[in-house]
mmCIF file of C-alpha atoms in Angstrom:
data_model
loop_
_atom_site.group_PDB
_atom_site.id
_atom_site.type_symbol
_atom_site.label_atom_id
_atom_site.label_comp_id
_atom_site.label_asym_id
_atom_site.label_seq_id
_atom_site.Cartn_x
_atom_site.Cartn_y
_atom_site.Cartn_z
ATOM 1 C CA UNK A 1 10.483 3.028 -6.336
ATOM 2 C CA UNK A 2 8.133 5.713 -7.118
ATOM 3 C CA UNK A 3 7.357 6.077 -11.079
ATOM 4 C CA UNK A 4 4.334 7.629 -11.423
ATOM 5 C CA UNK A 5 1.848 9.976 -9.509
ATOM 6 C CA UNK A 6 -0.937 12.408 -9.923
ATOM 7 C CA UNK A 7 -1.857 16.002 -8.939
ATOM 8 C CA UNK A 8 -5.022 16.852 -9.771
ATOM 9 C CA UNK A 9 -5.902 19.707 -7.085
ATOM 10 C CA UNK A 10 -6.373 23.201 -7.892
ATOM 11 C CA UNK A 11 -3.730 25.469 -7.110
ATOM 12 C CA UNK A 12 -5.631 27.807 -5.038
ATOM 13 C CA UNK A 13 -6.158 24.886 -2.883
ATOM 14 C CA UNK A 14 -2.042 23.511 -3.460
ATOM 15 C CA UNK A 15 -1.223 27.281 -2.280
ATOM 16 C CA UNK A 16 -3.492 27.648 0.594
ATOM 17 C CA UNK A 17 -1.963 24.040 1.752
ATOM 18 C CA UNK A 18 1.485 24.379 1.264
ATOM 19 C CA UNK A 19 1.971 28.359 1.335
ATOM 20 C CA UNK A 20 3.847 29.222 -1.952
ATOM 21 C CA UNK A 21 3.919 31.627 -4.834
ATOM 22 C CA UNK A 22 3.260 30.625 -7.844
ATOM 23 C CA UNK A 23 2.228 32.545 -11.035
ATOM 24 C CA UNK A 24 2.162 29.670 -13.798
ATOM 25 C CA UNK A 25 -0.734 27.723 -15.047
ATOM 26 C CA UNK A 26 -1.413 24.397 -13.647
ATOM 27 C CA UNK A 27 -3.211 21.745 -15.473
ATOM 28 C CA UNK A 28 -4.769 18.645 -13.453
ATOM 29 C CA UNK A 29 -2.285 15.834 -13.916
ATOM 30 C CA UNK A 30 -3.554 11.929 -13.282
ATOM 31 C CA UNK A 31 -0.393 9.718 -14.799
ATOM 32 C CA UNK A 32 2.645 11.953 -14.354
ATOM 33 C CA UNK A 33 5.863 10.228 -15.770
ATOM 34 C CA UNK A 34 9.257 10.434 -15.472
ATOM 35 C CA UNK A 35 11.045 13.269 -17.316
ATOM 36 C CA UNK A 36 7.638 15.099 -17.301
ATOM 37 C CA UNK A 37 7.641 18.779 -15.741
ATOM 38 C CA UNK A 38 6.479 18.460 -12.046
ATOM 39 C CA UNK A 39 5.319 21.407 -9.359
ATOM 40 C CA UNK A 40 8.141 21.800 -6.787
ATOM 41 C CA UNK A 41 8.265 24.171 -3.821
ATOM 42 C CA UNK A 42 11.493 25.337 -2.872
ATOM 43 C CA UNK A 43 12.789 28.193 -0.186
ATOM 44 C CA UNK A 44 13.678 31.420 -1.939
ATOM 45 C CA UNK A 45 15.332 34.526 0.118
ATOM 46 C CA UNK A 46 12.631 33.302 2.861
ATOM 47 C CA UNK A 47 9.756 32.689 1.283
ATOM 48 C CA UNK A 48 8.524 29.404 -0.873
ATOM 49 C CA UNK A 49 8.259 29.541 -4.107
ATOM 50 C CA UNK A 50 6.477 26.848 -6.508
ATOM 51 C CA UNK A 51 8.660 25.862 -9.643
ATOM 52 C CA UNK A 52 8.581 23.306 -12.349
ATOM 53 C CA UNK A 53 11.104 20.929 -12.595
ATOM 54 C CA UNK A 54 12.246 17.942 -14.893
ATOM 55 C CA UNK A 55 11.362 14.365 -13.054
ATOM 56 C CA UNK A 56 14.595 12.990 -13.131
ATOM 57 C CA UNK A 57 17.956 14.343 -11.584
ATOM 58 C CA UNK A 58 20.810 15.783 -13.652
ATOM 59 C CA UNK A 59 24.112 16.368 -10.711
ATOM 60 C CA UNK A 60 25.378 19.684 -11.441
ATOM 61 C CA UNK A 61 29.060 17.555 -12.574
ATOM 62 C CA UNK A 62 26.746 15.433 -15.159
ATOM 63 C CA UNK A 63 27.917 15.861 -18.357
ATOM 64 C CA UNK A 64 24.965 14.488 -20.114
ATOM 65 C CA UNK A 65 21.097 15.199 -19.207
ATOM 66 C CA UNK A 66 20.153 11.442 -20.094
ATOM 67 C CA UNK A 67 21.725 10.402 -17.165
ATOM 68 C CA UNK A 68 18.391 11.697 -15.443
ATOM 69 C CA UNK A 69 16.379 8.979 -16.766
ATOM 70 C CA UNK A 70 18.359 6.624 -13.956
ATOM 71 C CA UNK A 71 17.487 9.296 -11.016
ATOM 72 C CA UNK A 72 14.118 9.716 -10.296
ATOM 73 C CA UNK A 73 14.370 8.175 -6.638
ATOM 74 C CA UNK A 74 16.963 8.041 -4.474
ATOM 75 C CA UNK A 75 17.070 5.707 -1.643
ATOM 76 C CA UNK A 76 17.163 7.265 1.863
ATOM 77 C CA UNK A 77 18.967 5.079 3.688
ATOM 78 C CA UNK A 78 21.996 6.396 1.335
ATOM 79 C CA UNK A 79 21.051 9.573 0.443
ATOM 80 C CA UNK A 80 23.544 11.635 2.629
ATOM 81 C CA UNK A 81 26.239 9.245 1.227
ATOM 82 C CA UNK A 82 25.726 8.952 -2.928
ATOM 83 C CA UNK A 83 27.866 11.432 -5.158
ATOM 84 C CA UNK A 84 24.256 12.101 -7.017
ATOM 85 C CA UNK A 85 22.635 13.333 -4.234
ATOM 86 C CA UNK A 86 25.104 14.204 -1.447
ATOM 87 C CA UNK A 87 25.290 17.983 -1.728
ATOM 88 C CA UNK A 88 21.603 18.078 -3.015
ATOM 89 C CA UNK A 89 20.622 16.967 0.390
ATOM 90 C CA UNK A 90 22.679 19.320 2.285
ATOM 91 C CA UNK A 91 21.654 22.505 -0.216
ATOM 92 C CA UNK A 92 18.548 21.771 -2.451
ATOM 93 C CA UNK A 93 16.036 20.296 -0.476
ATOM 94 C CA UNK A 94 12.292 20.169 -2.101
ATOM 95 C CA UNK A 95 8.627 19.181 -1.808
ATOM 96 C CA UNK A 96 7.118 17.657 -4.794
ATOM 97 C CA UNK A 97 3.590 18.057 -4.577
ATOM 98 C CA UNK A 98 1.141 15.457 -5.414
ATOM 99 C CA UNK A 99 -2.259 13.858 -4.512
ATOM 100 C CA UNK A 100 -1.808 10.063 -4.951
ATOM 101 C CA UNK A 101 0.625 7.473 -6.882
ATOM 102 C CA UNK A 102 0.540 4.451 -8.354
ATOM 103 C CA UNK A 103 2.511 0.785 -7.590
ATOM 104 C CA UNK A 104 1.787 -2.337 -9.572
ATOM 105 C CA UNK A 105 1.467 -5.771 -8.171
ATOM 106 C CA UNK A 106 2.305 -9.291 -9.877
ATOM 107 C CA UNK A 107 -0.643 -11.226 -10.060
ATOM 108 C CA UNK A 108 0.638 -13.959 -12.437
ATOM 109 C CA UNK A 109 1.778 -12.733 -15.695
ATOM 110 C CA UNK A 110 0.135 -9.309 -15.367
ATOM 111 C CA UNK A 111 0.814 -6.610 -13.288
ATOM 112 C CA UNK A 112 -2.649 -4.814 -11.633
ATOM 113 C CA UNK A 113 -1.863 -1.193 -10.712
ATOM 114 C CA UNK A 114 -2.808 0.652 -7.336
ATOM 115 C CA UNK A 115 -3.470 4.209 -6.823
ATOM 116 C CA UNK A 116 -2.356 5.165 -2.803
ATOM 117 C CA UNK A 117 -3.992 8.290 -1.400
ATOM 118 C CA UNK A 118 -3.929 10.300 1.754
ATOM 119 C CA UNK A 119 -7.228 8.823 3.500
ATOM 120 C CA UNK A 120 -8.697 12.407 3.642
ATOM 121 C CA UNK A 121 -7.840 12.204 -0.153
ATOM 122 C CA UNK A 122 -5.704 16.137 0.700
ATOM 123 C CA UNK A 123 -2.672 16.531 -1.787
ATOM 124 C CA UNK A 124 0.553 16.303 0.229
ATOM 125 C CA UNK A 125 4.354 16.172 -0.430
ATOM 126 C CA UNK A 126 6.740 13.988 -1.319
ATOM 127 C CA UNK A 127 10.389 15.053 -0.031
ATOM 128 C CA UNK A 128 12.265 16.101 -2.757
ATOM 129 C CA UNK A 129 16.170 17.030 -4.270
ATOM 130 C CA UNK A 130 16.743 19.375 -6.878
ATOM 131 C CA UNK A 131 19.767 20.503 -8.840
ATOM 132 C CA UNK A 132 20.656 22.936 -11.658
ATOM 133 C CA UNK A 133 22.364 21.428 -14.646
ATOM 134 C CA UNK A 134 24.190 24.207 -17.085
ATOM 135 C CA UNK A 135 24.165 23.062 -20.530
ATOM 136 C CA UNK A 136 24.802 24.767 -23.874
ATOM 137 C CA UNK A 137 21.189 25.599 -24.169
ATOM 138 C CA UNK A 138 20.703 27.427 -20.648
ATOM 139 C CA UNK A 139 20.167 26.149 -17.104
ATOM 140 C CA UNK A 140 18.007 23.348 -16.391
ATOM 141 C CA UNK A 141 16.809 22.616 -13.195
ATOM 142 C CA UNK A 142 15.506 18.644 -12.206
ATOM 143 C CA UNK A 143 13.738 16.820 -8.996
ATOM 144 C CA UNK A 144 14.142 13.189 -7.866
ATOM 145 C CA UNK A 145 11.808 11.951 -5.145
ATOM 146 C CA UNK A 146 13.332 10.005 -1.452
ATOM 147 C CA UNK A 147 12.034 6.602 -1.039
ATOM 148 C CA UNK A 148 11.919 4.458 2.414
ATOM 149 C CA UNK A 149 10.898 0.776 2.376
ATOM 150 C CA UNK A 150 6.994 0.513 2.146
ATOM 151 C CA UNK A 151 4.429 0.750 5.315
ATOM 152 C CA UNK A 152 1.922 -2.234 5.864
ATOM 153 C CA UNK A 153 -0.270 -0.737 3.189
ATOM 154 C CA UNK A 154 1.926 -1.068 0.794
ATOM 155 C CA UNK A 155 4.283 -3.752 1.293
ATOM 156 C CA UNK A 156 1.937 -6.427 -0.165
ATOM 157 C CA UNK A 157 2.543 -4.157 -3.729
ATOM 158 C CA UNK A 158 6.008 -2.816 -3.444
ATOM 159 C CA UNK A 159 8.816 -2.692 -1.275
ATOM 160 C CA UNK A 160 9.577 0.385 -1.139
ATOM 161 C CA UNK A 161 7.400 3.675 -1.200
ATOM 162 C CA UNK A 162 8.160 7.616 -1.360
ATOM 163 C CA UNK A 163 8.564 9.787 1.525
ATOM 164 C CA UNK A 164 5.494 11.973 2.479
ATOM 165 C CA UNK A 165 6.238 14.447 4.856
ATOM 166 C CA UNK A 166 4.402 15.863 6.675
ATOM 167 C CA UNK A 167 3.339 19.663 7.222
ATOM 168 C CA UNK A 168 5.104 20.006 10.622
ATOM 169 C CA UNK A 169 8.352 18.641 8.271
ATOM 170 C CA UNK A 170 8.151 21.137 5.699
ATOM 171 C CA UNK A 171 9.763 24.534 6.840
ATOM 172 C CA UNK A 172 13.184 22.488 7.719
ATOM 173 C CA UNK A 173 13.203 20.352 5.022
ATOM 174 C CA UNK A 174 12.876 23.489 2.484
ATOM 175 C CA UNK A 175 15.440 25.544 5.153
ATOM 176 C CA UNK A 176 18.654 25.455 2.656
ATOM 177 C CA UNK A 177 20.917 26.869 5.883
ATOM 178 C CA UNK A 178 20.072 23.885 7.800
ATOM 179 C CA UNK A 179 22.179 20.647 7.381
ATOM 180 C CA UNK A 180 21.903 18.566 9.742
ATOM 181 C CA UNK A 181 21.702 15.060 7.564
ATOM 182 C CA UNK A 182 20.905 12.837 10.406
ATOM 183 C CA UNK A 183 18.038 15.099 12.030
ATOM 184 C CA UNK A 184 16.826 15.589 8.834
ATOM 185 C CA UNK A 185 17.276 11.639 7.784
ATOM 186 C CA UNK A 186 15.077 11.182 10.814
ATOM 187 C CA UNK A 187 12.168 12.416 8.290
ATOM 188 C CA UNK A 188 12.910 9.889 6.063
ATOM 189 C CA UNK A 189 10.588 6.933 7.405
ATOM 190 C CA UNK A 190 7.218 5.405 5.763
ATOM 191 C CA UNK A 191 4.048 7.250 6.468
ATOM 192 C CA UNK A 192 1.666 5.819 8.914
ATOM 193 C CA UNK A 193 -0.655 2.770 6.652
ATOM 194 C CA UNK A 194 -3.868 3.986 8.836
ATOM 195 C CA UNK A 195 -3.662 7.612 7.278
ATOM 196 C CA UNK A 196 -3.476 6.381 3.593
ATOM 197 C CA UNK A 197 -5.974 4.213 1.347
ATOM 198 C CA UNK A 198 -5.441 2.261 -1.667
ATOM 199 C CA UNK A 199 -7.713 1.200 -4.429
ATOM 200 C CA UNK A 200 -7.250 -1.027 -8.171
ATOM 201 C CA UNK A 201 -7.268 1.333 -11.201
ATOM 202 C CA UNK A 202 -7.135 -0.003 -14.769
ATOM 203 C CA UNK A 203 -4.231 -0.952 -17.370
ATOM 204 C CA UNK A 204 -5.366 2.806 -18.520
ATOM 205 C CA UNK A 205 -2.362 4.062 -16.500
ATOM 206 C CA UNK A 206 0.190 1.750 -17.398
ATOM 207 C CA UNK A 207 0.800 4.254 -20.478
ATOM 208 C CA UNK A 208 2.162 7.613 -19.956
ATOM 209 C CA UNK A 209 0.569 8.576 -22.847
ATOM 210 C CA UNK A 210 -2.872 8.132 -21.092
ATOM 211 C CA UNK A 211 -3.060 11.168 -18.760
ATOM 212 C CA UNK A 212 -7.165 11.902 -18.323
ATOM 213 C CA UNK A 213 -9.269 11.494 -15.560
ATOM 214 C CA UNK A 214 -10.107 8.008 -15.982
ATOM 215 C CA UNK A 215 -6.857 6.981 -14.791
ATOM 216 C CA UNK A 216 -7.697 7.768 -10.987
ATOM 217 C CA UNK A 217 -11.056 5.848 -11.102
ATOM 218 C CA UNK A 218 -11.418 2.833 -9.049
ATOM 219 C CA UNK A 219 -11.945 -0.334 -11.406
ATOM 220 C CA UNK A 220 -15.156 -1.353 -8.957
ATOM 221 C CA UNK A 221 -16.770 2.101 -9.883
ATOM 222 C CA UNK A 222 -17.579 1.335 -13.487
#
């Protein structure tokens, strides 16, 4: 699974990258959590258009918003085929944009967390599903990021890892009008290990409530 990332890039450099408008502020983020508000790009009337979004995804049949809590990933081998996330894959495609996230490895009784990176340490995007819930208190909209089962970098941590797609991926992904679930499960695979990096980072992150720089610094650096 995928429970916890960063984006810590400025959004002149998240716009010039991914090519979206966006008029909100945007605070550096280094332990996002689920049910936290995360930058999304979706396709608008043609163009892309950043949003934030609840981590955690409410179906538009839920009939209670806690039931978000349980859908922050979905798997992609089943994707196309789960009530949850069936019709958000066919209509409400997403990137979620971040710069790195974190997995946690056994070692014993403790469990040492891992920050994993692009190796040009770029932001990038995870592929995303959204929906919009309509509750008594107005429409809210929520994200849950695709995992695949892990690359060789990661498999020693985690089995499984979150879908990074990239650029060339990005304009059919977001296209709403295309549905073609098995071209577009195609995308669905683990990024290449040679293109990422990984380094320790300190029982800092392990709290949500800990969201500062120091999070993101490699444990051999102090």
């Amino acid at each position: 699974m995928c429970g916890r990332f960063t984006l810590t890039a400025e959004l002149e450099t998240l716009q010039a990258l991914f090519r979206f408008r966006y008029e909100g502020p945007l605070a550096p983020r280094f332990n996002i959590a689920p049910s936290q508000e995360v930058l999304t790009v979706v396709a608008e009337k043609g163009e892309r258009v950043g949003k934030m979004m609840r981590w955690g995804l409410v179906p538009f049949w839920a009939k209670d918003v806690r039931i978000g809590t349980k859908m922050i990933n979905a798997r992609a081998e089943t994707v196309d085929e789960k009530a949850s996330f069936r019709q958000a894959f066919k209509r409400r495609r997403c990137l979620i944009l971040a710069d790195g996230f974190y997995e946690w490895k056994k070692e014993g009784k403790t469990k040492v967390p891992y920050r994993f990176t692009l190796a040009t340490g770029a932001p990038f995007a995870f592929a995303g599903l959204w929906e919009r819930w309509e509750g008594a208190s107005g429409p809210l909209e929520t994200c849950t990021i695709i995992t695949t089962r892990a690359n060789e970098l990661i498999a020693p941590i985690h089995d499984r890892m979150p879908v990074i797609l990239p650029s060339e991926r990005h304009d059919d992904w977001l296209d709403p009008s295309f549905d073609d679930s098995e071209y577009l499960k195609t995308f669905l695979r683990p990024y290449p290990s040679e293109q990422m990096r990984m380094y320790e980072v300190a029982p800092l992150v392990n709290s949500p409530k800990n969201d500062v720089s120091a999070c993101i610094e490699p444990v051999n650096s102090r």
